[in-house]
mmCIF file of C-alpha atoms in Angstrom:
data_model
loop_
_atom_site.group_PDB
_atom_site.id
_atom_site.type_symbol
_atom_site.label_atom_id
_atom_site.label_comp_id
_atom_site.label_asym_id
_atom_site.label_seq_id
_atom_site.Cartn_x
_atom_site.Cartn_y
_atom_site.Cartn_z
ATOM 1 C CA UNK G 1 94.031 114.115 82.818
ATOM 2 C CA UNK G 2 94.207 117.918 82.664
ATOM 3 C CA UNK G 3 90.953 118.277 84.611
ATOM 4 C CA UNK G 4 92.267 115.912 87.268
ATOM 5 C CA UNK G 5 95.517 117.897 87.421
ATOM 6 C CA UNK G 6 93.543 121.132 87.833
ATOM 7 C CA UNK G 7 91.475 119.656 90.651
ATOM 8 C CA UNK G 8 94.588 118.402 92.434
ATOM 9 C CA UNK G 9 96.355 121.723 91.944
ATOM 10 C CA UNK G 10 93.494 123.454 93.768
ATOM 11 C CA UNK G 11 92.974 120.813 96.459
ATOM 12 C CA UNK G 12 96.543 119.881 97.385
ATOM 13 C CA UNK G 13 99.219 121.626 95.310
ATOM 14 C CA UNK G 14 102.036 120.183 97.430
ATOM 15 C CA UNK G 15 100.967 116.601 96.908
ATOM 16 C CA UNK G 16 100.097 116.045 93.243
ATOM 17 C CA UNK G 17 99.983 112.238 92.899
ATOM 18 C CA UNK G 18 103.124 110.896 91.254
ATOM 19 C CA UNK G 19 101.238 108.918 88.546
ATOM 20 C CA UNK G 20 99.379 112.069 87.528
ATOM 21 C CA UNK G 21 102.568 114.122 87.436
ATOM 22 C CA UNK G 22 104.330 111.382 85.441
ATOM 23 C CA UNK G 23 101.486 111.359 82.908
ATOM 24 C CA UNK G 24 101.685 115.136 82.612
ATOM 25 C CA UNK G 25 105.456 114.906 82.152
ATOM 26 C CA UNK G 26 105.080 112.391 79.317
ATOM 27 C CA UNK G 27 102.569 114.541 77.453
ATOM 28 C CA UNK G 28 104.057 118.005 77.902
ATOM 29 C CA UNK G 29 107.556 119.423 77.641
ATOM 30 C CA UNK G 30 108.913 121.236 80.727
ATOM 31 C CA UNK G 31 108.174 124.684 79.266
ATOM 32 C CA UNK G 32 104.605 123.632 78.482
ATOM 33 C CA UNK G 33 104.132 122.352 82.038
ATOM 34 C CA UNK G 34 105.311 125.706 83.385
ATOM 35 C CA UNK G 35 102.715 127.448 81.224
ATOM 36 C CA UNK G 36 99.970 125.046 82.355
ATOM 37 C CA UNK G 37 100.762 125.631 86.023
ATOM 38 C CA UNK G 38 101.048 129.397 85.519
ATOM 39 C CA UNK G 39 97.692 129.530 83.752
ATOM 40 C CA UNK G 40 96.071 127.355 86.415
ATOM 41 C CA UNK G 41 97.467 129.631 89.117
ATOM 42 C CA UNK G 42 96.066 132.689 87.367
ATOM 43 C CA UNK G 43 92.645 131.052 87.163
ATOM 44 C CA UNK G 44 92.728 130.167 90.867
ATOM 45 C CA UNK G 45 93.679 133.750 91.721
ATOM 46 C CA UNK G 46 90.959 135.122 89.443
ATOM 47 C CA UNK G 47 88.333 132.893 91.041
ATOM 48 C CA UNK G 48 89.422 133.901 94.542
ATOM 49 C CA UNK G 49 89.272 137.585 93.608
ATOM 50 C CA UNK G 50 85.835 137.128 92.033
ATOM 51 C CA UNK G 51 84.542 135.210 95.061
ATOM 52 C CA UNK G 52 85.853 137.745 97.574
ATOM 53 C CA UNK G 53 84.616 140.628 95.440
ATOM 54 C CA UNK G 54 81.262 138.896 94.977
ATOM 55 C CA UNK G 55 81.486 139.411 91.242
ATOM 56 C CA UNK G 56 78.357 137.945 89.625
ATOM 57 C CA UNK G 57 78.833 135.121 87.158
ATOM 58 C CA UNK G 58 78.421 136.190 83.537
ATOM 59 C CA UNK G 59 74.973 135.003 82.364
ATOM 60 C CA UNK G 60 76.627 133.210 79.426
ATOM 61 C CA UNK G 61 78.453 130.985 81.922
ATOM 62 C CA UNK G 62 75.261 129.868 83.649
ATOM 63 C CA UNK G 63 75.015 127.133 81.018
ATOM 64 C CA UNK G 64 77.830 125.422 82.928
ATOM 65 C CA UNK G 65 75.484 124.925 85.888
ATOM 66 C CA UNK G 66 73.946 122.001 83.983
ATOM 67 C CA UNK G 67 77.373 120.521 83.227
ATOM 68 C CA UNK G 68 78.815 117.391 84.774
ATOM 69 C CA UNK G 69 79.209 117.934 88.533
ATOM 70 C CA UNK G 70 82.981 118.392 88.441
ATOM 71 C CA UNK G 71 82.647 121.007 85.699
ATOM 72 C CA UNK G 72 79.803 122.990 87.226
ATOM 73 C CA UNK G 73 80.498 126.575 88.201
ATOM 74 C CA UNK G 74 79.518 125.913 91.806
ATOM 75 C CA UNK G 75 81.289 122.545 92.094
ATOM 76 C CA UNK G 76 83.552 123.550 94.974
ATOM 77 C CA UNK G 77 80.701 125.112 96.907
ATOM 78 C CA UNK G 78 78.379 122.130 96.464
ATOM 79 C CA UNK G 79 81.024 119.582 97.384
ATOM 80 C CA UNK G 80 81.172 117.869 93.985
ATOM 81 C CA UNK G 81 84.171 115.608 93.609
#
């Protein structure tokens, strides 16, 4: 559920599906949801800055390239859903 929320936050932050938001609301208190969204926003900003700055991926993170498609480091670039 958190991975799905993260994907939706990146793809369409103004239209998080209601069932997903309801599930998030049941599992996390309002203050926790604020922290989740704030952290997600920081990660999006960090990834944008790294992409624009052409910062190379840390070699330790290359292991994620063999991860499930939606978890792979290049998932957005390769079109993984």
